[in-house]
């Protein structure tokens, strides 16, 4: 067992990988036809806009991240005093950068999926200028920050992390969803050391192959770079090529 202190906080995180178990989903149950039908119903339904919510009901704490057409804020909901991550998307920039389809896909997928290693979308609301996606707050930060601190992970830690991503991809691929943007910045680490996959902007439900050039250039799989069409194998390639050892 090894203990590391991350960042400049008086908090230590202990990761043990000799024996561990994940509260994963029973994949024999996943193969039940009714389970897949329930997913399809959630995916096809229009996502619910919470008109009773607005930005004034949240206390802004800090900005957690910044993107090309939005940012993520740490907020506290006044009614229950619970911390959330609030993704704020600028409507004008979504249109300017031709991201309407990607935003719709992300919201539909997050609304439909249920997995312990995928970030939870709690609610959705909007105003004239912005779309607000209310998500769970994962306190540990992203995997990219841990890599910058440690530089290299020991093999048993890498295997522990990789096993969780394998479960996520197995789950997503069962529903014909490809993720297409696996990178340390999109992997969050909770306070127990377990992973949460976030940012489904490039995720897509497919039947066979898709030819869209998307993702992060530094993490493109060969088939995306060569524009030959790609599918589920592109996720596995990125996992194998990019996990830090």
Short mmCIF file of C-alpha atoms in Angstrom, two decimals:
data_model
loop_
_atom_site.label_atom_id
_atom_site.label_comp_id
_atom_site.label_asym_id
_atom_site.label_seq_id
_atom_site.Cartn_x
_atom_site.Cartn_y
_atom_site.Cartn_z
CA UNK A 1 0.00 0.00 0.00
CA UNK A 2 1.29 3.43 -0.90
CA UNK A 3 0.09 6.81 0.27
CA UNK A 4 0.41 10.01 -1.73
CA UNK A 5 -0.46 13.59 -0.83
CA UNK A 6 -1.86 15.46 -3.78
CA UNK A 7 -1.87 19.19 -4.35
CA UNK A 8 -1.15 21.49 -1.42
CA UNK A 9 -3.90 20.26 0.85
CA UNK A 10 -3.70 18.43 4.16
CA UNK A 11 -5.39 15.42 2.62
CA UNK A 12 -3.85 12.04 1.89
CA UNK A 13 -5.18 9.47 -0.54
CA UNK A 14 -4.39 5.79 -0.13
CA UNK A 15 -4.71 3.48 -3.12
CA UNK A 16 -4.48 -0.27 -2.56
CA UNK A 17 -4.54 -2.51 -5.59
CA UNK A 18 -3.62 -5.92 -4.18
CA UNK A 19 -7.28 -6.84 -3.75
CA UNK A 20 -10.22 -4.75 -4.86
CA UNK A 21 -13.74 -5.05 -6.10
CA UNK A 22 -15.92 -2.69 -8.09
CA UNK A 23 -19.60 -2.13 -7.52
CA UNK A 24 -20.10 -2.82 -11.20
CA UNK A 25 -23.26 -3.76 -13.01
CA UNK A 26 -24.19 -7.41 -13.55
CA UNK A 27 -23.59 -7.74 -17.28
CA UNK A 28 -25.82 -10.79 -17.52
CA UNK A 29 -28.62 -8.42 -16.50
CA UNK A 30 -27.39 -5.86 -19.02
CA UNK A 31 -28.06 -8.33 -21.81
CA UNK A 32 -31.70 -8.49 -20.86
CA UNK A 33 -33.76 -7.17 -23.76
CA UNK A 34 -35.95 -5.06 -21.49
CA UNK A 35 -32.88 -3.29 -20.11
CA UNK A 36 -31.81 -2.21 -23.59
CA UNK A 37 -35.34 -1.14 -24.45
CA UNK A 38 -35.43 1.05 -21.34
CA UNK A 39 -32.20 2.72 -22.44
CA UNK A 40 -33.55 3.37 -25.91
CA UNK A 41 -36.67 4.98 -24.45
CA UNK A 42 -34.58 7.32 -22.31
CA UNK A 43 -32.30 8.10 -25.26
CA UNK A 44 -35.13 8.88 -27.66
CA UNK A 45 -37.12 11.00 -25.22
CA UNK A 46 -36.60 14.74 -25.28
CA UNK A 47 -34.55 15.76 -22.26
CA UNK A 48 -36.52 17.55 -19.59
CA UNK A 49 -35.88 21.26 -19.12
CA UNK A 50 -36.24 22.28 -15.48
CA UNK A 51 -37.98 25.63 -15.86
CA UNK A 52 -38.17 26.17 -12.10
CA UNK A 53 -34.36 26.27 -11.87
CA UNK A 54 -32.24 29.31 -12.63
CA UNK A 55 -28.71 30.49 -11.93
CA UNK A 56 -29.80 32.67 -9.00
CA UNK A 57 -30.62 29.55 -6.95
CA UNK A 58 -26.95 28.56 -6.87
CA UNK A 59 -23.98 30.04 -5.03
CA UNK A 60 -20.89 30.25 -7.23
CA UNK A 61 -17.75 28.94 -5.52
CA UNK A 62 -15.02 28.74 -8.18
CA UNK A 63 -14.47 28.02 -11.87
CA UNK A 64 -13.36 24.41 -12.30
CA UNK A 65 -12.57 24.49 -16.01
CA UNK A 66 -12.84 26.50 -19.20
CA UNK A 67 -13.62 25.29 -22.73
CA UNK A 68 -13.97 26.84 -26.17
CA UNK A 69 -17.71 27.41 -25.83
CA UNK A 70 -18.38 27.00 -22.13
CA UNK A 71 -17.04 26.59 -18.63
CA UNK A 72 -17.64 24.41 -15.58
CA UNK A 73 -18.41 26.01 -12.23
CA UNK A 74 -18.44 24.63 -8.71
CA UNK A 75 -21.76 25.72 -7.23
CA UNK A 76 -23.84 25.09 -4.12
CA UNK A 77 -27.59 24.68 -4.49
CA UNK A 78 -29.25 26.95 -1.93
CA UNK A 79 -32.09 24.55 -1.07
CA UNK A 80 -30.03 21.51 -0.07
CA UNK A 81 -26.51 23.01 0.35
CA UNK A 82 -25.06 20.28 -1.88
CA UNK A 83 -22.10 20.99 -4.16
CA UNK A 84 -22.55 20.42 -7.89
CA UNK A 85 -20.56 20.95 -11.06
CA UNK A 86 -22.48 23.29 -13.35
CA UNK A 87 -21.57 23.20 -17.03
CA UNK A 88 -22.41 26.56 -18.62
CA UNK A 89 -22.68 26.46 -22.42
CA UNK A 90 -22.81 29.67 -24.46
CA UNK A 91 -25.57 29.30 -27.07
CA UNK A 92 -23.98 31.78 -29.49
CA UNK A 93 -20.64 29.94 -29.41
CA UNK A 94 -22.34 26.57 -29.85
CA UNK A 95 -23.84 27.88 -33.08
CA UNK A 96 -20.63 29.68 -34.14
CA UNK A 97 -18.48 26.55 -33.75
CA UNK A 98 -21.13 24.26 -35.24
CA UNK A 99 -21.46 22.24 -32.02
CA UNK A 100 -25.26 21.92 -31.86
CA UNK A 101 -25.24 18.22 -32.74
CA UNK A 102 -22.45 17.43 -30.28
CA UNK A 103 -24.22 19.21 -27.42
CA UNK A 104 -27.50 17.43 -28.20
CA UNK A 105 -25.72 14.06 -28.31
CA UNK A 106 -23.97 14.67 -24.99
CA UNK A 107 -27.17 15.62 -23.18
CA UNK A 108 -29.18 12.74 -24.64
CA UNK A 109 -26.49 10.20 -23.78
CA UNK A 110 -25.95 11.48 -20.23
CA UNK A 111 -29.71 11.45 -19.72
CA UNK A 112 -29.93 7.80 -20.79
CA UNK A 113 -26.90 6.09 -19.26
CA UNK A 114 -26.51 4.77 -15.72
CA UNK A 115 -23.07 3.58 -14.61
CA UNK A 116 -21.05 4.05 -11.39
CA UNK A 117 -17.95 5.13 -13.36
CA UNK A 118 -19.76 7.75 -15.46
CA UNK A 119 -20.55 11.23 -14.17
CA UNK A 120 -24.20 11.82 -13.27
CA UNK A 121 -26.28 14.51 -14.95
CA UNK A 122 -28.83 15.73 -12.41
CA UNK A 123 -30.71 18.41 -14.27
CA UNK A 124 -30.84 20.79 -17.21
CA UNK A 125 -32.03 24.38 -17.46
CA UNK A 126 -31.48 27.38 -19.70
CA UNK A 127 -31.96 31.10 -20.22
CA UNK A 128 -31.75 33.34 -23.27
CA UNK A 129 -27.96 33.10 -23.53
CA UNK A 130 -26.84 29.86 -21.90
CA UNK A 131 -27.61 26.18 -21.40
CA UNK A 132 -26.86 24.89 -17.90
CA UNK A 133 -26.08 21.22 -17.26
CA UNK A 134 -26.11 20.34 -13.56
CA UNK A 135 -23.81 17.39 -12.78
CA UNK A 136 -22.33 15.69 -9.77
CA UNK A 137 -19.19 17.27 -8.38
CA UNK A 138 -16.24 14.87 -8.30
CA UNK A 139 -13.97 16.21 -5.59
CA UNK A 140 -10.65 14.60 -6.52
CA UNK A 141 -10.05 16.50 -9.76
CA UNK A 142 -8.98 15.04 -13.09
CA UNK A 143 -6.47 12.31 -13.87
CA UNK A 144 -4.32 14.78 -15.81
CA UNK A 145 -3.48 16.61 -12.56
CA UNK A 146 -2.43 13.36 -10.90
CA UNK A 147 -0.20 12.45 -13.85
CA UNK A 148 1.48 15.85 -13.63
CA UNK A 149 2.17 15.25 -9.94
CA UNK A 150 3.36 11.64 -10.12
CA UNK A 151 4.70 11.60 -13.71
CA UNK A 152 4.45 7.80 -13.90
CA UNK A 153 2.01 5.43 -12.19
CA UNK A 154 3.05 2.06 -10.83
CA UNK A 155 1.66 -0.82 -12.85
CA UNK A 156 -0.90 -1.95 -10.27
CA UNK A 157 -2.38 1.56 -10.09
CA UNK A 158 -2.60 1.77 -13.88
CA UNK A 159 -4.34 -1.62 -14.00
CA UNK A 160 -6.78 -0.48 -11.32
CA UNK A 161 -7.69 2.60 -13.34
CA UNK A 162 -7.72 0.79 -16.69
CA UNK A 163 -10.11 -1.88 -15.35
CA UNK A 164 -12.68 0.80 -14.59
CA UNK A 165 -12.45 2.30 -18.09
CA UNK A 166 -12.86 -1.20 -19.53
CA UNK A 167 -16.13 -1.55 -17.61
CA UNK A 168 -17.31 1.83 -18.90
CA UNK A 169 -16.51 0.99 -22.53
CA UNK A 170 -18.15 -2.43 -22.21
CA UNK A 171 -21.27 -0.69 -20.93
CA UNK A 172 -21.29 2.06 -23.59
CA UNK A 173 -20.55 -0.33 -26.46
CA UNK A 174 -23.42 -2.58 -25.39
CA UNK A 175 -25.68 0.34 -26.30
CA UNK A 176 -23.68 1.04 -29.49
CA UNK A 177 -22.20 4.25 -28.05
CA UNK A 178 -18.60 5.16 -28.85
CA UNK A 179 -16.85 7.70 -26.64
CA UNK A 180 -14.06 8.93 -28.98
CA UNK A 181 -12.36 11.36 -26.61
CA UNK A 182 -10.55 9.36 -23.94
CA UNK A 183 -7.83 11.49 -22.34
CA UNK A 184 -6.70 12.19 -18.76
CA UNK A 185 -8.46 15.57 -18.76
CA UNK A 186 -11.83 13.80 -19.22
CA UNK A 187 -11.30 11.27 -16.43
CA UNK A 188 -12.19 12.44 -12.92
CA UNK A 189 -10.99 10.80 -9.70
CA UNK A 190 -13.35 10.75 -6.73
CA UNK A 191 -12.33 10.93 -3.06
CA UNK A 192 -12.18 7.11 -2.86
CA UNK A 193 -9.80 6.81 -5.83
CA UNK A 194 -12.41 5.57 -8.30
CA UNK A 195 -12.80 7.04 -11.77
CA UNK A 196 -15.68 8.93 -13.35
CA UNK A 197 -15.72 9.45 -17.10
CA UNK A 198 -16.89 12.95 -18.05
CA UNK A 199 -17.37 15.14 -21.14
CA UNK A 200 -19.46 13.19 -23.66
CA UNK A 201 -19.33 15.91 -26.31
CA UNK A 202 -17.91 13.56 -28.96
CA UNK A 203 -19.83 10.45 -27.89
CA UNK A 204 -22.19 9.04 -30.49
CA UNK A 205 -24.58 6.14 -30.95
CA UNK A 206 -23.66 4.27 -34.13
CA UNK A 207 -24.71 1.17 -36.04
CA UNK A 208 -21.44 0.30 -37.79
CA UNK A 209 -18.89 2.95 -38.76
CA UNK A 210 -18.83 6.72 -38.64
CA UNK A 211 -16.55 9.06 -40.57
CA UNK A 212 -16.67 12.26 -38.51
CA UNK A 213 -13.26 13.75 -37.75
CA UNK A 214 -13.58 14.57 -34.06
CA UNK A 215 -11.89 14.26 -30.71
CA UNK A 216 -8.59 15.69 -29.46
CA UNK A 217 -5.82 15.63 -32.13
CA UNK A 218 -3.12 14.40 -29.72
CA UNK A 219 -5.28 11.38 -28.91
CA UNK A 220 -6.61 10.46 -32.37
CA UNK A 221 -6.60 6.76 -33.23
CA UNK A 222 -5.04 5.79 -36.60
CA UNK A 223 -8.41 5.14 -38.25
CA UNK A 224 -9.68 8.60 -37.30
CA UNK A 225 -6.51 10.22 -38.67
CA UNK A 226 -6.76 8.26 -41.91
CA UNK A 227 -10.49 9.03 -42.34
CA UNK A 228 -11.22 5.38 -43.11
CA UNK A 229 -14.20 5.22 -40.81
CA UNK A 230 -14.13 4.19 -37.17
CA UNK A 231 -16.24 2.40 -34.60
CA UNK A 232 -15.92 0.79 -31.19
CA UNK A 233 -12.28 -0.35 -31.66
CA UNK A 234 -11.12 3.28 -31.65
CA UNK A 235 -11.99 3.49 -27.93
CA UNK A 236 -9.96 0.38 -27.12
CA UNK A 237 -6.97 1.67 -29.10
CA UNK A 238 -6.98 4.93 -27.17
CA UNK A 239 -7.22 3.13 -23.84
CA UNK A 240 -4.30 0.84 -24.65
CA UNK A 241 -2.13 3.59 -26.09
CA UNK A 242 -2.73 6.29 -23.51
CA UNK A 243 -2.93 4.73 -20.06
CA UNK A 244 0.11 5.98 -18.06
CA UNK A 245 2.53 3.28 -16.85
#
